[in-house]
XYZ file of C-alpha atoms in Angstrom:
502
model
C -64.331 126.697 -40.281
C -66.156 128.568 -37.038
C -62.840 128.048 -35.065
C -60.190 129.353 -37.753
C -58.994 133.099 -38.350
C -60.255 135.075 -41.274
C -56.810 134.420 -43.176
C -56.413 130.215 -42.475
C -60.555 130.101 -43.469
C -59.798 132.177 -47.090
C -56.506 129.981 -47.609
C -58.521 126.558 -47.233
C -61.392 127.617 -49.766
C -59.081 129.101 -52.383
C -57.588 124.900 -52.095
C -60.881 123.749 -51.885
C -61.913 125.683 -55.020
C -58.768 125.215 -57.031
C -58.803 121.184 -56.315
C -62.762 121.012 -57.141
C -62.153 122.817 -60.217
C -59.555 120.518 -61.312
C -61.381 117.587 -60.655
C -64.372 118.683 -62.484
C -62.442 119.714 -65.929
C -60.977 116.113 -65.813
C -64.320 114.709 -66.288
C -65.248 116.992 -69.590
C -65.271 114.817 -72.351
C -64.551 111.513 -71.028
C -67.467 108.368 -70.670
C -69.684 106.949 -72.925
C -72.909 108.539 -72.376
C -75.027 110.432 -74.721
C -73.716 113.659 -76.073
C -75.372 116.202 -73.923
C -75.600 113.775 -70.563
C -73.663 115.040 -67.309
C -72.435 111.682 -65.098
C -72.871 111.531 -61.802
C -69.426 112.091 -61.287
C -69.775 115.345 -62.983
C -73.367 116.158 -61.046
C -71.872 115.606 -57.825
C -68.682 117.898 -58.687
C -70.744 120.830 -59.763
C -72.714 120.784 -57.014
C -69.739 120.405 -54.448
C -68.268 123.871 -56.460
C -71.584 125.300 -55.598
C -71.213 124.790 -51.195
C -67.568 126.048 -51.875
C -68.833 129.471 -53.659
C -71.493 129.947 -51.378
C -69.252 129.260 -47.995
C -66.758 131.849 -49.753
C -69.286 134.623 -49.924
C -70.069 133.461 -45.898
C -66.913 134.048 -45.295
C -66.832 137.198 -47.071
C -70.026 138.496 -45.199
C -68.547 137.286 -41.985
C -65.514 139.443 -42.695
C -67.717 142.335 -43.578
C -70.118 142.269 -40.660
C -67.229 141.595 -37.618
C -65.703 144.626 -39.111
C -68.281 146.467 -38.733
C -68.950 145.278 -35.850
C -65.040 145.971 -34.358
C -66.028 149.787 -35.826
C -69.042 149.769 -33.431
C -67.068 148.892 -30.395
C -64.386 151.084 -30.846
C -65.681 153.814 -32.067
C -69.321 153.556 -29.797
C -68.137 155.348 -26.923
C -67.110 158.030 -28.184
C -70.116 158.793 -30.490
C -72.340 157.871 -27.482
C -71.104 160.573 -25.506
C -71.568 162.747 -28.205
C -74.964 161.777 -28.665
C -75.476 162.453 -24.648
C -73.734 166.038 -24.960
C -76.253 166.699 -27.945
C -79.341 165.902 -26.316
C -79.217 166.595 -23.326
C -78.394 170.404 -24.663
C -81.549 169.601 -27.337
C -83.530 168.687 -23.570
C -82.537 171.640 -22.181
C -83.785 174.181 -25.045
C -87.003 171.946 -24.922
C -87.677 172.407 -21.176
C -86.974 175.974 -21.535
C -89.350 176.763 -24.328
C -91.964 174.353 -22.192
C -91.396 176.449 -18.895
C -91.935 179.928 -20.758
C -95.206 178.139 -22.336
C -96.450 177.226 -19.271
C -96.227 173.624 -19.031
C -95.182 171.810 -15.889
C -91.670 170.683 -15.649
C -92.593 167.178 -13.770
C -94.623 166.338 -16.862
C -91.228 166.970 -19.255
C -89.259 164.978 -17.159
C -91.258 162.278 -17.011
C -90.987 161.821 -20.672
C -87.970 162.475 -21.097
C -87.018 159.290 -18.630
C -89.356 157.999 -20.707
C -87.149 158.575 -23.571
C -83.804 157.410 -21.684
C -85.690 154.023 -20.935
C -86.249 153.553 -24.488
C -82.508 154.070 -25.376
C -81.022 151.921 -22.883
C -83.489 148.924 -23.953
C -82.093 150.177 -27.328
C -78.562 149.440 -26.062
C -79.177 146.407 -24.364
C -80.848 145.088 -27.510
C -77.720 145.418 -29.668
C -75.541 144.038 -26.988
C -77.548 140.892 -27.176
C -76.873 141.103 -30.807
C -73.113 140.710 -30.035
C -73.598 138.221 -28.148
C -75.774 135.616 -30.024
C -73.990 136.210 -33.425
C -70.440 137.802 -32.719
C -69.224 136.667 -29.036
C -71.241 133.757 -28.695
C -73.842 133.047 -25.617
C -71.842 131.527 -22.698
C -73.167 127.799 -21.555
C -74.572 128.925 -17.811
C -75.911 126.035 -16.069
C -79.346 126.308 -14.928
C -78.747 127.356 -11.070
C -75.022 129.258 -11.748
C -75.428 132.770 -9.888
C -73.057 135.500 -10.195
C -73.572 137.004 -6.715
C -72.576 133.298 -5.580
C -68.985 133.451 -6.570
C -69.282 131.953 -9.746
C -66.756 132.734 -12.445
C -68.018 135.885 -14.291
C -64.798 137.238 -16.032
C -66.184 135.932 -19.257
C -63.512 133.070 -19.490
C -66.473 130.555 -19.561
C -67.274 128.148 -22.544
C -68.726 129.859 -25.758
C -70.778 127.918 -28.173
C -70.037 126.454 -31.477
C -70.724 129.560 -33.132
C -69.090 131.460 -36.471
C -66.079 132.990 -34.284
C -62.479 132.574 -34.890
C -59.719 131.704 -32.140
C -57.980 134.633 -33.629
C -60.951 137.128 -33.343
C -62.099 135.402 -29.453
C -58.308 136.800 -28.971
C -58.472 139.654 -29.782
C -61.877 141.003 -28.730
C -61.886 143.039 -25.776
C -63.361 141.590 -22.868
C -66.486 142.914 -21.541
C -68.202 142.474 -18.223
C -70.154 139.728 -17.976
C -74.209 140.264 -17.851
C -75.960 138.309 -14.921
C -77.878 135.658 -15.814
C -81.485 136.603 -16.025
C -84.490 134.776 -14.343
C -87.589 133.914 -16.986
C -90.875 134.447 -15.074
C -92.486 131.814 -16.389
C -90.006 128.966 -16.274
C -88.398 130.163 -13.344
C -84.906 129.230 -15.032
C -81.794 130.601 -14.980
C -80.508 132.308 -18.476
C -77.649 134.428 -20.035
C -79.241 137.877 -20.835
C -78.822 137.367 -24.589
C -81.123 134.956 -24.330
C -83.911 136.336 -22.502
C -86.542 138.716 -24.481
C -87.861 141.359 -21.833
C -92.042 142.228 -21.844
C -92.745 145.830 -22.309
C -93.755 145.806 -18.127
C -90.019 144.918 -17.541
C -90.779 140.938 -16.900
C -88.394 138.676 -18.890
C -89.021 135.103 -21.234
C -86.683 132.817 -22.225
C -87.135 131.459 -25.874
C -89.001 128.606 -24.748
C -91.984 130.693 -22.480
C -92.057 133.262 -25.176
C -92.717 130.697 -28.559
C -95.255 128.743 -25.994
C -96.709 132.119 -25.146
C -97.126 133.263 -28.888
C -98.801 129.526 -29.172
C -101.067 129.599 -26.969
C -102.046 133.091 -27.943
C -102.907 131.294 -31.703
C -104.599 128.883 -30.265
C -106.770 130.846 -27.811
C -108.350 134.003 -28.788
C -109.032 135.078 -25.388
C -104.844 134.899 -25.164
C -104.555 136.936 -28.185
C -102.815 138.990 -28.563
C -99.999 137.873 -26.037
C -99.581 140.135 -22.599
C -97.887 140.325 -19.849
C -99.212 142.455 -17.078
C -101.781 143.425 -19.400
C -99.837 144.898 -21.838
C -98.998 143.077 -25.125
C -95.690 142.018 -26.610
C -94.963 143.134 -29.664
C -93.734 140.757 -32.354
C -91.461 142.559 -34.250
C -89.640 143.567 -30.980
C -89.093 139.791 -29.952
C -88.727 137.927 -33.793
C -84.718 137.702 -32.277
C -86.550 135.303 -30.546
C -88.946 133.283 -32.118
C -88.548 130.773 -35.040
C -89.244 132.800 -38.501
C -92.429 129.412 -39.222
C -93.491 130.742 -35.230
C -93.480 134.900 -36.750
C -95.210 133.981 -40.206
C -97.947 131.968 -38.444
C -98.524 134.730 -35.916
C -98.944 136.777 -38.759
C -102.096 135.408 -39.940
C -103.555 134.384 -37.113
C -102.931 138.314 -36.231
C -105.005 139.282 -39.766
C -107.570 136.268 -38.713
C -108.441 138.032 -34.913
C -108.763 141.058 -36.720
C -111.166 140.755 -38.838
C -114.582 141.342 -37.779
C -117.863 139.236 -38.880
C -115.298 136.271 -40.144
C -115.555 133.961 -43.027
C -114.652 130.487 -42.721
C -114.688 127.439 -45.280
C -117.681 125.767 -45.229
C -116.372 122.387 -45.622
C -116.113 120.530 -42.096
C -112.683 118.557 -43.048
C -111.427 122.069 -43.910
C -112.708 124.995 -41.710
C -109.643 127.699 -43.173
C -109.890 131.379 -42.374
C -110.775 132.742 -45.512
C -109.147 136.675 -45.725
C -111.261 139.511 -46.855
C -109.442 140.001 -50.172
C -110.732 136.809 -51.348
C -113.870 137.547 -50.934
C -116.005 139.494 -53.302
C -120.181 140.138 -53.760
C -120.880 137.675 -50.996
C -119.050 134.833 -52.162
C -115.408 133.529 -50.470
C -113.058 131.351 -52.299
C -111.082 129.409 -49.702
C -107.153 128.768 -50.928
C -106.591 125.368 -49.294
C -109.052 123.793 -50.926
C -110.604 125.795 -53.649
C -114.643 125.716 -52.409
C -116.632 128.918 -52.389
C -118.550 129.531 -49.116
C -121.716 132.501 -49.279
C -120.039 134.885 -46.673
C -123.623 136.225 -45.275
C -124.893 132.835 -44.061
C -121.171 130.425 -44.089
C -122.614 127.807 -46.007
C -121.529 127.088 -49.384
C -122.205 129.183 -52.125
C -125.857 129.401 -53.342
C -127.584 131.352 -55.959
C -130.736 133.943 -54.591
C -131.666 134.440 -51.098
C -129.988 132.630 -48.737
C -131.909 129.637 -46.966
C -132.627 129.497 -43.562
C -130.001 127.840 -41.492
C -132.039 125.524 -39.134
C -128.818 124.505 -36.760
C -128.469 128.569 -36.035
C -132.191 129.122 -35.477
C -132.063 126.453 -33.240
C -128.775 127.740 -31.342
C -130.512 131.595 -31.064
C -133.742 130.015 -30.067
C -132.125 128.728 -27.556
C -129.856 131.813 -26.366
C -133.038 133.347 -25.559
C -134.035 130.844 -23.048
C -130.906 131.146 -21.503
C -130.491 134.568 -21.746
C -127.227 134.625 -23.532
C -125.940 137.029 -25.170
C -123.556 137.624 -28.942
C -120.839 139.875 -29.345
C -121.618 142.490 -31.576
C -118.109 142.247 -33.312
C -117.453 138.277 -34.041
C -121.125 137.552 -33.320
C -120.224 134.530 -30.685
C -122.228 133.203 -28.216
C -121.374 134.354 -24.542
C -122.733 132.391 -21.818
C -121.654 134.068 -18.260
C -121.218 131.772 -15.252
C -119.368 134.483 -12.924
C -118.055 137.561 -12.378
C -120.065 140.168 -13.485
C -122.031 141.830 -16.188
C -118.624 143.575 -18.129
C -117.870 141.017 -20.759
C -114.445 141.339 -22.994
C -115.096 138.725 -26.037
C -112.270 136.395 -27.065
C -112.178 138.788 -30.342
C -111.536 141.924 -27.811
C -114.852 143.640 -27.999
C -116.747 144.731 -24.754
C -120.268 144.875 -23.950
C -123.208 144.267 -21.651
C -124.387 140.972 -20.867
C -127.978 142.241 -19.899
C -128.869 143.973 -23.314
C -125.446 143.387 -25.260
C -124.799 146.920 -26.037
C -121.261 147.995 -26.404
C -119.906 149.203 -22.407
C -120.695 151.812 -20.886
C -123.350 153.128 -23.458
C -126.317 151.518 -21.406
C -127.686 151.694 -17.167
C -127.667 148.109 -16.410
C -126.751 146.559 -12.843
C -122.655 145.859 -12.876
C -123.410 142.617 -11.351
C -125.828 139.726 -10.837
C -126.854 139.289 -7.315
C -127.173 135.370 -7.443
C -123.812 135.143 -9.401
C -122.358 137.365 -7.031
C -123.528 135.289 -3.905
C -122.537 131.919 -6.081
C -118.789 133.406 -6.182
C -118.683 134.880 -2.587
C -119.301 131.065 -1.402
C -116.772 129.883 -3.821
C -114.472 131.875 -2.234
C -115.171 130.895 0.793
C -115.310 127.045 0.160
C -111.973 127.763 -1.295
C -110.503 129.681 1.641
C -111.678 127.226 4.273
C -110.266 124.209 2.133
C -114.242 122.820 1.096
C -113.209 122.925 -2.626
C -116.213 120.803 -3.345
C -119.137 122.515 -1.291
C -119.882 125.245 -3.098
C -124.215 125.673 -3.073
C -125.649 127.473 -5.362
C -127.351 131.045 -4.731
C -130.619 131.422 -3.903
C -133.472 132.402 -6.525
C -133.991 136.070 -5.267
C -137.261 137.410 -6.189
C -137.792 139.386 -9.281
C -138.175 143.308 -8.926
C -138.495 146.271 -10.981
C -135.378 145.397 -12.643
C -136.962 143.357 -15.600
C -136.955 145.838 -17.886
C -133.267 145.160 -18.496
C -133.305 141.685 -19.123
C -131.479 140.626 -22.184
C -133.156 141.905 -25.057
C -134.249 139.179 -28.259
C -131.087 138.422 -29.815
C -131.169 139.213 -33.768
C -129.452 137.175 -36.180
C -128.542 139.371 -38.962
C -125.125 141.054 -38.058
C -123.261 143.970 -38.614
C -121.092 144.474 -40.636
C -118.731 147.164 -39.228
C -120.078 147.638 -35.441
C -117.860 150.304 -33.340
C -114.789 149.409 -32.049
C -114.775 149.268 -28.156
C -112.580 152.419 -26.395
C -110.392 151.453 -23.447
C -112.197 152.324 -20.197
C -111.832 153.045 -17.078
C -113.561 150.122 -14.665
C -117.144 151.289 -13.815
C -117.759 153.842 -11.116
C -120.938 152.008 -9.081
C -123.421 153.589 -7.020
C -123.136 152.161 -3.876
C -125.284 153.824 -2.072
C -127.931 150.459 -2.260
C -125.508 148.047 -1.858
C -125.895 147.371 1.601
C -129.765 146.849 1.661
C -129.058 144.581 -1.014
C -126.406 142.425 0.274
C -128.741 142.233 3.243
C -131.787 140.854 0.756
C -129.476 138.421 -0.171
C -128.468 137.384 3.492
C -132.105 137.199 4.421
C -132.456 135.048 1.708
C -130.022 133.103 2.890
C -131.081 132.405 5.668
C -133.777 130.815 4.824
C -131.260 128.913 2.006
C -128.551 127.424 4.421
C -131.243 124.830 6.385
C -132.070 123.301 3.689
C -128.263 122.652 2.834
C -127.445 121.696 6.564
C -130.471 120.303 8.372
C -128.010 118.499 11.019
C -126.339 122.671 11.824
C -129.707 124.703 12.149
C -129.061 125.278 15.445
C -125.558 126.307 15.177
C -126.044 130.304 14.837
C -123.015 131.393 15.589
C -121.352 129.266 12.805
C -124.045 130.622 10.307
C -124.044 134.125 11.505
C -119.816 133.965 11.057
C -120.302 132.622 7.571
C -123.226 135.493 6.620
C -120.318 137.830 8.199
C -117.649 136.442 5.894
C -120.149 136.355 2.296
C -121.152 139.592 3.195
C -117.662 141.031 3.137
C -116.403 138.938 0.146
C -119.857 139.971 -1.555
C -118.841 143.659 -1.105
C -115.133 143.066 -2.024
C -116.000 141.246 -5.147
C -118.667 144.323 -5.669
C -115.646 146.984 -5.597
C -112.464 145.116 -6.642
C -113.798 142.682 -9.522
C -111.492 144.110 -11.459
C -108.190 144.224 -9.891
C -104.505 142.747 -11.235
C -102.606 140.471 -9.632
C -98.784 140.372 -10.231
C -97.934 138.398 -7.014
C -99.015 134.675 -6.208
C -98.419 132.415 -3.702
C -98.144 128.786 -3.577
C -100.584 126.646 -2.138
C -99.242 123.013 -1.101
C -101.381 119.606 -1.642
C -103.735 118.938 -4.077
C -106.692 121.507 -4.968
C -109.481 121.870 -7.160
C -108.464 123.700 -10.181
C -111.048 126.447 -10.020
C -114.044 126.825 -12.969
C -113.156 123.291 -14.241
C -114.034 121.113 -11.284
C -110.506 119.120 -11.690
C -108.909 117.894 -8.861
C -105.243 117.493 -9.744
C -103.021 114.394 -8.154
């Protein structure tokens, strides 16, 4: 039915209808079954009448939407150019009105290219509508190239898709779109089937629904980016499976609710949503159970007991000295990096004293967890993925008045949302002196590491050179983005999981 013209596919139902109709009165009346009882024969008739009425109103939606769609095309250009004529005389009013009121004209034009960006996308977005359910997406192997002399005249095989011989005739033909490279795949696609990031970088459907997955499954992932910006759903559902958009959904209500209410029951676990709960008691709907929402077990009457497993848990985040995120309440336990933690739920804070960033005066950084990832680095660097020492115990000082305070159980309920910030402006003034403590320290560190080298200075004075300078990098550009990588041949160490892959 795809393959025939608008007037062969209504011929061929009205026959189908008329003959199915037919058949079906002949069976009125006749058999000996019960007065009341349909036979198969009928069953089976009734329900065939049923595909034919609901194809016809296909067809009749296909006829609907391809003319409207043959309205768009011929009649887009011309209203396009309109549009154009009408704002860019709407831009010009704008700009002078701005000018006389004193704003600056590059600030104007910048939005208004802004603006243009947004419309092209906007175009580009209904021509991949044409495409996947008028035109049909064109079967592009995986390394065709246009700029290779590859047929791009659009005479290329279309896929099985609801389009008549008659209507692929008479369609105008359009120049072909190059095929478009996914960034995460690598692989070649037809535009139409690539969904584009809001920094410009393009998935195909395969990296996208994998990226949305991952970002369910991970909250740190959540919700998904690219470049650090996040991709919207309802921008890319052309592109996702509708089970894929209505999962995301509730996983999106889940990461967004703060202080979070689970089922208590082990074999179920289920997210239970604010609205069912009510005076301190949540009803979970996959299995029915009512969990106490202040202390996650299940429902009690009174006071609610003392949960030994969290005591014990808290009792021992103070010996560690780590630290709970004031929005989701989860433990944090910081290896590396430094002391500006983002929690998997978003929220940002201090891991010294767990206030919310940049309301507090702690250090930015750790010195031994600094001097831990400088030699990491450098292990990595020199291709000694598995000698990495740890950093020397440097001496207490004045600083332990900011060491993490006693960490409370009892939660809040709505804390303060975290405000996007600039990275921290540090006072570097004492870094020197005390990337020179740590050196020192070092020094005394590194013989005990390498009795057989102690008298190699120059080796150890080249590797206090190079921690020194990856100690102050890592001080200044901790939090830089990376949009470039290179490739590394051989095996390696897959870095904070001590893997070494084949």
């Amino acid at each position: 039915m795809s393959q025939m013209g608008n007037e062969n596919a209504a011929l061929v139902i009205r026959l189908l209808l008329e003959d199915c109709e037919e058949a079906l009165s002949a069976t009125v009346g006749k058999g000996k079954q019960v007065v009341g009882t349909e036979t198969d024969q009928h069953v089976a008739l009734d329900l065939h009448l049923q595909e034919i009425n609901l194809l016809q109103e296909f067809a009749a939606d296909r006829r609907m939407a391809r003319s409207v769609q043959q309205a768009i095309r011929s009649d887009g250009p011309a209203l396009s150019i309109s549009q154009e004529e009408e704002r860019r005389a709407e831009n010009d009013h704008s700009l002078s009105i701005a000018v006389s009121q004193g704003a600056t004209p590059s600030t104007l034009e910048a939005d208004l290219n802004a603006q243009r960006t947004i419309d092209d996308d906007d175009d580009e977005f209904i021509e991949k509508l044409l495409y996947i359910y008028v035109d049909g997406i064109e079967e592009i192997a995986a390394d065709d190239d246009p700029e290779e002399g590859h047929d791009t005249d659009g005479d290329s095989d279309v896929a099985d898709l609801p389009e008549s011989s008659a209507w692929a005739a008479s369609r105008d033909k359009r120049k072909a779109r190059p095929t478009r490279n996914c960034v995460a795949c690598g692989n070649h696609k037809h535009f139409a089937d690539v969904a584009r990031a809001p920094c410009g970088d393009e998935y195909c459907r395969e990296c996208l629904s994998r990226l949305f997955r991952d970002a369910m499954i991970d909250e740190s992932l959540f919700p998904p980016r690219c470049c650090r910006l996040p991709i919207p759903l309802e921008r890319n559902r052309l592109f996702l499976s509708a089970d894929l958009c209505r999962q995301f959904r509730k996983k999106a209500i889940e990461f967004s609710t703060p202080n979070r209410t689970y089922c208590h029951s082990s074999e179920c676990a289920q997210f239970i949503p604010r609205e069912n709960c009510s005076e301190n008691t949540a009803v979970c709907d996959a299995c029915g159970l009512r969990t106490c929402t202040t202390c996650k077990s299940a429902e009690h009457g009174g006071d609610c007991p003392n949960d030994g497993p969290l005591q014990q848990v808290i009792e021992l985040a103070r010996e560690q000295n780590w630290q709970r995120c004031q929005n989701c309440w989860g433990m944090v336990e910081l290896n590396t990096g430094c002391n500006h933690i983002t929690c998997r739920c978003g929220f940002q804070f201090c891991y010294v004293c767990g206030a919310q960033w940049k309301t507090c005066h702690c250090d930015q950084w750790d010195e031994r967890r600094l001097y831990e990832r400088a030699n990491e680095i450098d292990a990595r660097d020199r291709g000694h993925d598995d000698i990495v020492p740890e950093g020397p115990v440097l001496p207490r000082q004045e600083a332990d008045d900011n060491l993490p305070a006693p960490i409370e159980d009892d939660a809040q309920e709505h804390p303060a949302e975290p405000n996007a910030h600039e990275p921290a402006i540090l006072d570097t003034s004492q870094a020197p002196s005390v990337v020179g403590e740590v050196m020192t320290t070092y020094e005394n560190f590194v013989p005990q590491l390498n009795p057989s080298n102690n008298g190699n200075t120059a080796r150890h004075r080249d590797r206090q050179q190079r921690l020194e300078s990856l100690m102050q990098r890592l001080r200044y550009n901790h939090e830089c983005s990376h949009d470039r990588w290179s490739n590394r041949p051989g095996p390696r160490r897959l870095q904070g999981y001590g893997l070494s892959p084949l």
